[in-house]
Amino acid sequence: MTKRTVSPDSPAHRAVFAVTSLVPQFPAPADIPATGVRWVLVADQGVAIHDGENPQVYTQACPPQPGLVEYLGQIGTAPCYAAEQTKDIPLPEGWVVAGVRELYGRIPDEDVAVASFAVRMIGAAKTSRFCGRCGHETVPVLAERAKQCPSCGLVTYPRISPAIIVLIARGEEILLARSPRLPAGMHSLIAGFVEPGETLEHAVRREVGEEVGITVKNIRYFASEPWPFPDSLMIAFVADYATGEIAIDNNEIVAACWFGRDNLPELPKKLSISRALIDQWVEHKIPLA
């Protein structure tokens, strides 16, 4: 792997879902304070927002009879919690449920990140309520973000699933592909989960070979982004085409082609790291071989 890198500090590379306004101070409070708390109400895969001219994602009032409750951290001096909004309890007046993606552009990015984090932590709490080794109900670990089994002692941390995504350049063209999961007409970059025992670079080479049948060289790091759908960590790379002809797998990929700057297809939304990669290439900010 070469030592050439692409700086992730440009505003175009700012990860929308990276939680920067939230400080995870531990140990977590043993009891929820009676006042001065910020709450994020999580409903299914969305959050409640106070709709209107200036939408708000935080409420100061403790939700009545919440389901799961998870400590998120501190925003300034205020502790912040996620609370599961159960279906049998009505939302506060003026509040509606919105998906996390729908919040982009409607509220500050820092609040979008906290909202997505709240959804993620409630989801993690649902999947770690019982010990995976002995089946006993778990309890929170106040010293860190984890659950522990009081019976066998197993500690369970929120799941993080590393995945690579790569922009492949060939001269003045890049390779874009269509997954059957994308909206009609939309193309994106090659991506896939890292398997046990792999380096990130090996995962890049394997995914590219499996999905489009070519080989790449000069792999270099671009940036990373937590992707809370539900628990991915996207690690982005740039690579140069080496050899081979495109041969799609007709499973993960149903179409792939080389595109120039003047004939790009429909692309993912700007909140994604895939779009950040493509935009930086379009603006000639990614060094080529």
Tab-separated table of C-alpha atoms in Angstrom:
chain	number	residue	atom	x	y	z
A	1	MET	CA	0.000	0.000	0.000
A	2	THR	CA	1.371	3.397	-0.928
A	3	LYS	CA	1.724	6.238	1.552
A	4	ARG	CA	-0.260	8.653	-0.571
A	5	THR	CA	-3.358	9.778	1.285
A	6	VAL	CA	-6.283	12.068	0.688
A	7	SER	CA	-6.973	14.536	3.474
A	8	PRO	CA	-10.297	13.891	5.230
A	9	ASP	CA	-10.318	17.416	6.728
A	10	SER	CA	-12.095	19.153	3.862
A	11	PRO	CA	-15.754	20.094	4.555
A	12	ALA	CA	-16.689	17.767	1.695
A	13	HIS	CA	-15.382	14.854	3.779
A	14	ARG	CA	-17.163	15.744	7.003
A	15	ALA	CA	-18.930	12.600	8.184
A	16	VAL	CA	-22.559	13.528	8.838
A	17	PHE	CA	-23.135	10.685	11.300
A	18	ALA	CA	-19.934	11.209	13.341
A	19	VAL	CA	-20.946	12.231	16.860
A	20	THR	CA	-18.769	15.237	17.707
A	21	SER	CA	-21.049	17.276	19.970
A	22	LEU	CA	-21.549	14.412	22.426
A	23	VAL	CA	-18.924	13.684	25.105
A	24	PRO	CA	-19.194	10.099	26.454
A	25	GLN	CA	-18.300	10.790	30.088
A	26	PHE	CA	-17.947	7.664	32.203
A	27	PRO	CA	-18.863	6.368	34.650
A	28	ALA	CA	-22.412	6.941	33.520
A	29	PRO	CA	-24.828	8.341	36.120
A	30	ALA	CA	-26.181	5.581	38.313
A	31	ASP	CA	-29.537	7.380	38.327
A	32	ILE	CA	-31.064	9.683	35.743
A	33	PRO	CA	-31.088	13.274	37.044
A	34	ALA	CA	-34.519	14.751	37.688
A	35	THR	CA	-33.798	17.915	35.694
A	36	GLY	CA	-31.368	19.270	33.100
A	37	VAL	CA	-31.526	16.193	30.872
A	38	ARG	CA	-31.800	16.066	27.093
A	39	TRP	CA	-33.920	13.221	25.774
A	40	VAL	CA	-34.046	11.734	22.273
A	41	LEU	CA	-37.168	9.646	21.702
A	42	VAL	CA	-36.510	6.633	19.474
A	43	ALA	CA	-39.392	4.992	17.619
A	44	ASP	CA	-38.511	1.964	15.480
A	45	GLN	CA	-35.688	3.167	13.177
A	46	GLY	CA	-36.572	6.846	13.537
A	47	VAL	CA	-36.726	9.556	16.170
A	48	ALA	CA	-39.396	11.967	17.344
A	49	ILE	CA	-38.930	15.597	16.351
A	50	HIS	CA	-40.869	18.713	17.267
A	51	ASP	CA	-42.041	19.654	13.806
A	52	GLY	CA	-42.341	23.206	12.567
A	53	GLU	CA	-40.216	26.038	11.255
A	54	ASN	CA	-37.264	25.052	13.465
A	55	PRO	CA	-37.500	21.294	14.112
A	56	GLN	CA	-36.044	20.059	17.404
A	57	VAL	CA	-34.852	16.555	18.229
A	58	TYR	CA	-34.405	17.054	21.995
A	59	THR	CA	-37.069	17.178	24.669
A	60	GLN	CA	-36.421	18.221	28.259
A	61	ALA	CA	-39.305	16.188	29.679
A	62	CYS	CA	-38.783	12.607	30.769
A	63	PRO	CA	-40.957	10.440	28.493
A	64	PRO	CA	-43.791	8.628	30.283
A	65	GLN	CA	-43.233	4.885	30.659
A	66	PRO	CA	-40.346	4.588	28.184
A	67	GLY	CA	-39.152	1.207	26.972
A	68	LEU	CA	-35.382	0.860	26.899
A	69	VAL	CA	-33.294	3.818	28.108
A	70	GLU	CA	-29.642	4.318	27.109
A	71	TYR	CA	-27.147	6.904	28.332
A	72	LEU	CA	-25.533	8.637	25.345
A	73	GLY	CA	-23.149	11.123	26.959
A	74	GLN	CA	-22.958	14.816	27.753
A	75	ILE	CA	-23.866	17.802	25.603
A	76	GLY	CA	-22.219	20.651	27.462
A	77	THR	CA	-23.307	20.149	31.061
A	78	ALA	CA	-26.498	18.266	30.176
A	79	PRO	CA	-26.591	14.465	30.246
A	80	CYS	CA	-28.254	13.037	27.144
A	81	TYR	CA	-30.336	9.875	27.015
A	82	ALA	CA	-32.121	7.875	24.337
A	83	ALA	CA	-35.528	6.515	25.301
A	84	GLU	CA	-37.556	3.978	23.379
A	85	GLN	CA	-40.957	5.437	22.535
A	86	THR	CA	-43.314	2.503	22.958
A	87	LYS	CA	-46.257	2.247	20.579
A	88	ASP	CA	-48.868	2.414	23.326
A	89	ILE	CA	-47.654	5.820	24.579
A	90	PRO	CA	-48.621	8.824	22.409
A	91	LEU	CA	-45.980	11.319	21.356
A	92	PRO	CA	-45.960	14.772	22.955
A	93	GLU	CA	-48.197	17.290	21.203
A	94	GLY	CA	-46.545	18.698	18.084
A	95	TRP	CA	-44.049	15.840	17.767
A	96	VAL	CA	-43.821	13.410	14.833
A	97	VAL	CA	-41.542	10.486	13.972
A	98	ALA	CA	-38.970	10.952	11.198
A	99	GLY	CA	-36.365	8.607	9.781
A	100	VAL	CA	-32.754	9.559	10.427
A	101	ARG	CA	-32.033	10.177	6.732
A	102	GLU	CA	-35.045	12.520	6.571
A	103	LEU	CA	-33.449	14.750	9.200
A	104	TYR	CA	-30.496	15.677	6.975
A	105	GLY	CA	-30.780	19.343	6.037
A	106	ARG	CA	-33.693	19.949	8.431
A	107	ILE	CA	-31.727	20.107	11.683
A	108	PRO	CA	-28.021	20.803	12.389
A	109	ASP	CA	-25.685	17.983	11.389
A	110	GLU	CA	-24.567	17.638	15.018
A	111	ASP	CA	-28.164	16.850	15.983
A	112	VAL	CA	-28.550	14.411	13.065
A	113	ALA	CA	-25.494	12.566	14.381
A	114	VAL	CA	-26.887	12.390	17.928
A	115	ALA	CA	-30.277	11.235	16.640
A	116	SER	CA	-28.671	8.455	14.582
A	117	PHE	CA	-26.529	7.486	17.560
A	118	ALA	CA	-29.631	7.273	19.753
A	119	VAL	CA	-31.309	4.925	17.267
A	120	ARG	CA	-28.149	2.851	17.114
A	121	MET	CA	-27.793	2.551	20.898
A	122	ILE	CA	-31.417	1.555	21.423
A	123	GLY	CA	-30.939	-1.046	18.685
A	124	ALA	CA	-27.790	-2.313	20.399
A	125	ALA	CA	-29.635	-2.510	23.716
A	126	LYS	CA	-32.351	-4.646	22.123
A	127	THR	CA	-29.814	-7.161	20.824
A	128	SER	CA	-27.823	-7.392	24.061
A	129	ARG	CA	-30.592	-7.749	26.639
A	130	PHE	CA	-29.584	-11.364	27.223
A	131	CYS	CA	-26.179	-12.972	27.453
A	132	GLY	CA	-25.077	-14.720	24.261
A	133	ARG	CA	-23.198	-17.340	26.291
A	134	CYS	CA	-25.595	-18.371	29.072
A	135	GLY	CA	-28.856	-16.549	28.291
A	136	HIS	CA	-29.051	-14.574	31.553
A	137	GLU	CA	-30.397	-11.014	31.427
A	138	THR	CA	-27.578	-8.447	31.206
A	139	VAL	CA	-27.035	-5.233	33.164
A	140	PRO	CA	-25.389	-1.944	32.105
A	141	VAL	CA	-21.687	-1.405	32.778
A	142	LEU	CA	-21.431	2.115	34.186
A	143	ALA	CA	-17.691	2.434	33.505
A	144	GLU	CA	-17.987	2.008	29.720
A	145	ARG	CA	-20.504	1.547	26.930
A	146	ALA	CA	-21.241	-2.129	27.439
A	147	LYS	CA	-23.528	-4.724	28.986
A	148	GLN	CA	-22.396	-7.469	31.365
A	149	CYS	CA	-23.890	-10.780	32.345
A	150	PRO	CA	-24.149	-10.999	36.154
A	151	SER	CA	-24.166	-14.783	35.910
A	152	CYS	CA	-21.125	-15.660	33.781
A	153	GLY	CA	-19.427	-12.252	33.549
A	154	LEU	CA	-19.440	-11.946	29.743
A	155	VAL	CA	-19.123	-8.306	28.634
A	156	THR	CA	-20.880	-7.338	25.388
A	157	TYR	CA	-20.070	-4.150	23.478
A	158	PRO	CA	-22.204	-2.460	20.810
A	159	ARG	CA	-21.606	-4.140	17.490
A	160	ILE	CA	-19.477	-2.319	14.897
A	161	SER	CA	-19.302	-3.864	11.423
A	162	PRO	CA	-16.302	-2.605	9.389
A	163	ALA	CA	-16.887	-2.227	5.668
A	164	ILE	CA	-14.702	-0.895	2.858
A	165	ILE	CA	-15.797	1.368	0.015
A	166	VAL	CA	-13.478	2.210	-2.864
A	167	LEU	CA	-13.312	4.662	-5.743
A	168	ILE	CA	-11.457	3.002	-8.651
A	169	ALA	CA	-9.875	5.396	-11.140
A	170	ARG	CA	-8.686	4.562	-14.663
A	171	GLY	CA	-7.181	7.651	-16.223
A	172	GLU	CA	-9.977	10.231	-16.331
A	173	GLU	CA	-12.720	7.693	-15.599
A	174	ILE	CA	-14.044	5.984	-12.488
A	175	LEU	CA	-15.898	2.715	-12.103
A	176	LEU	CA	-19.480	3.017	-10.872
A	177	ALA	CA	-21.798	0.102	-10.286
A	178	ARG	CA	-25.465	-0.631	-9.648
A	179	SER	CA	-26.576	-2.748	-6.741
A	180	PRO	CA	-30.114	-4.185	-6.896
A	181	ARG	CA	-30.711	-2.441	-3.553
A	182	LEU	CA	-30.217	1.036	-5.060
A	183	PRO	CA	-33.053	3.117	-6.528
A	184	ALA	CA	-33.544	2.680	-10.264
A	185	GLY	CA	-30.808	4.393	-12.262
A	186	MET	CA	-28.553	5.156	-9.308
A	187	HIS	CA	-24.903	4.049	-9.371
A	188	SER	CA	-22.359	4.030	-6.571
A	189	LEU	CA	-18.946	2.652	-5.626
A	190	ILE	CA	-17.834	-0.882	-4.838
A	191	ALA	CA	-18.282	-1.672	-1.152
A	192	GLY	CA	-18.471	-4.672	1.140
A	193	PHE	CA	-17.934	-5.955	4.645
A	194	VAL	CA	-14.522	-6.936	5.949
A	195	GLU	CA	-14.261	-10.653	6.707
A	196	PRO	CA	-12.520	-12.212	9.732
A	197	GLY	CA	-8.755	-12.484	9.239
A	198	GLU	CA	-8.597	-9.833	6.501
A	199	THR	CA	-6.726	-6.566	6.350
A	200	LEU	CA	-8.678	-3.621	4.955
A	201	GLU	CA	-6.505	-3.655	1.836
A	202	HIS	CA	-7.220	-7.337	1.250
A	203	ALA	CA	-10.932	-6.659	1.640
A	204	VAL	CA	-10.687	-3.957	-1.052
A	205	ARG	CA	-8.983	-6.329	-3.498
A	206	ARG	CA	-11.355	-9.211	-2.724
A	207	GLU	CA	-14.567	-7.186	-3.035
A	208	VAL	CA	-13.445	-5.598	-6.296
A	209	GLY	CA	-12.460	-8.980	-7.730
A	210	GLU	CA	-15.667	-10.677	-6.610
A	211	GLU	CA	-18.079	-7.986	-7.740
A	212	VAL	CA	-16.588	-6.625	-10.981
A	213	GLY	CA	-13.734	-9.017	-11.873
A	214	ILE	CA	-10.833	-6.547	-12.125
A	215	THR	CA	-7.700	-5.964	-10.055
A	216	VAL	CA	-6.551	-2.708	-8.476
A	217	LYS	CA	-3.301	-1.164	-7.279
A	218	ASN	CA	-2.058	1.877	-5.308
A	219	ILE	CA	-4.704	1.543	-2.603
A	220	ARG	CA	-4.759	4.595	-0.324
A	221	TYR	CA	-6.917	5.709	2.564
A	222	PHE	CA	-9.496	8.467	2.043
A	223	ALA	CA	-11.702	8.855	5.151
A	224	SER	CA	-14.127	6.963	7.377
A	225	GLU	CA	-17.713	7.401	8.463
A	226	PRO	CA	-19.940	5.669	11.000
A	227	TRP	CA	-22.957	4.488	9.033
A	228	PRO	CA	-25.793	3.691	11.457
A	229	PHE	CA	-27.863	1.482	9.142
A	230	PRO	CA	-27.622	-0.373	11.391
A	231	ASP	CA	-24.027	-0.537	12.666
A	232	SER	CA	-21.424	-0.159	9.904
A	233	LEU	CA	-18.138	1.708	9.982
A	234	MET	CA	-17.378	2.682	6.387
A	235	ILE	CA	-13.646	2.924	5.602
A	236	ALA	CA	-13.124	4.629	2.260
A	237	PHE	CA	-10.221	4.133	-0.121
A	238	VAL	CA	-9.054	5.286	-3.533
A	239	ALA	CA	-7.397	2.776	-5.862
A	240	ASP	CA	-6.108	2.699	-9.424
A	241	TYR	CA	-7.230	0.194	-12.046
A	242	ALA	CA	-4.600	-2.498	-12.677
A	243	THR	CA	-5.848	-5.286	-14.949
A	244	GLY	CA	-8.900	-7.131	-16.222
A	245	GLU	CA	-12.239	-6.566	-17.910
A	246	ILE	CA	-15.451	-5.815	-16.052
A	247	ALA	CA	-17.337	-9.005	-15.225
A	248	ILE	CA	-20.203	-8.387	-12.812
A	249	ASP	CA	-21.293	-11.045	-10.349
A	250	ASN	CA	-25.051	-10.521	-11.070
A	251	ASN	CA	-25.696	-10.848	-7.362
A	252	GLU	CA	-24.317	-7.898	-5.434
A	253	ILE	CA	-23.819	-5.969	-8.689
A	254	VAL	CA	-26.194	-5.947	-11.680
A	255	ALA	CA	-24.380	-3.339	-13.819
A	256	ALA	CA	-20.996	-1.590	-13.868
A	257	CYS	CA	-19.277	0.783	-16.249
A	258	TRP	CA	-16.501	3.382	-16.524
A	259	PHE	CA	-17.762	6.969	-16.354
A	260	GLY	CA	-16.136	10.328	-17.060
A	261	ARG	CA	-16.905	13.600	-15.330
A	262	ASP	CA	-19.236	14.693	-18.119
A	263	ASN	CA	-21.467	11.593	-18.220
A	264	LEU	CA	-22.065	10.629	-14.595
A	265	PRO	CA	-25.289	8.735	-13.771
A	266	GLU	CA	-27.560	9.422	-10.817
A	267	LEU	CA	-25.431	9.348	-7.648
A	268	PRO	CA	-26.033	8.726	-3.926
A	269	LYS	CA	-27.041	11.641	-1.712
A	270	LYS	CA	-24.400	13.986	-0.339
A	271	LEU	CA	-24.690	12.692	3.238
A	272	SER	CA	-22.856	9.486	2.242
A	273	ILE	CA	-19.108	8.936	2.080
A	274	SER	CA	-19.529	7.393	-1.386
A	275	ARG	CA	-20.791	10.735	-2.693
A	276	ALA	CA	-17.940	12.559	-0.910
A	277	LEU	CA	-15.437	10.352	-2.738
A	278	ILE	CA	-17.076	10.942	-6.114
A	279	ASP	CA	-17.410	14.696	-5.560
A	280	GLN	CA	-13.745	15.007	-4.638
A	281	TRP	CA	-12.782	13.133	-7.814
A	282	VAL	CA	-15.054	15.364	-9.913
A	283	GLU	CA	-13.330	18.426	-8.432
A	284	HIS	CA	-9.871	16.984	-9.245
A	285	LYS	CA	-8.983	16.795	-5.525
A	286	ILE	CA	-8.015	13.116	-5.560
A	287	PRO	CA	-4.490	12.409	-6.836
A	288	LEU	CA	-4.360	9.913	-9.677
A	289	ALA	CA	-1.594	7.433	-10.494
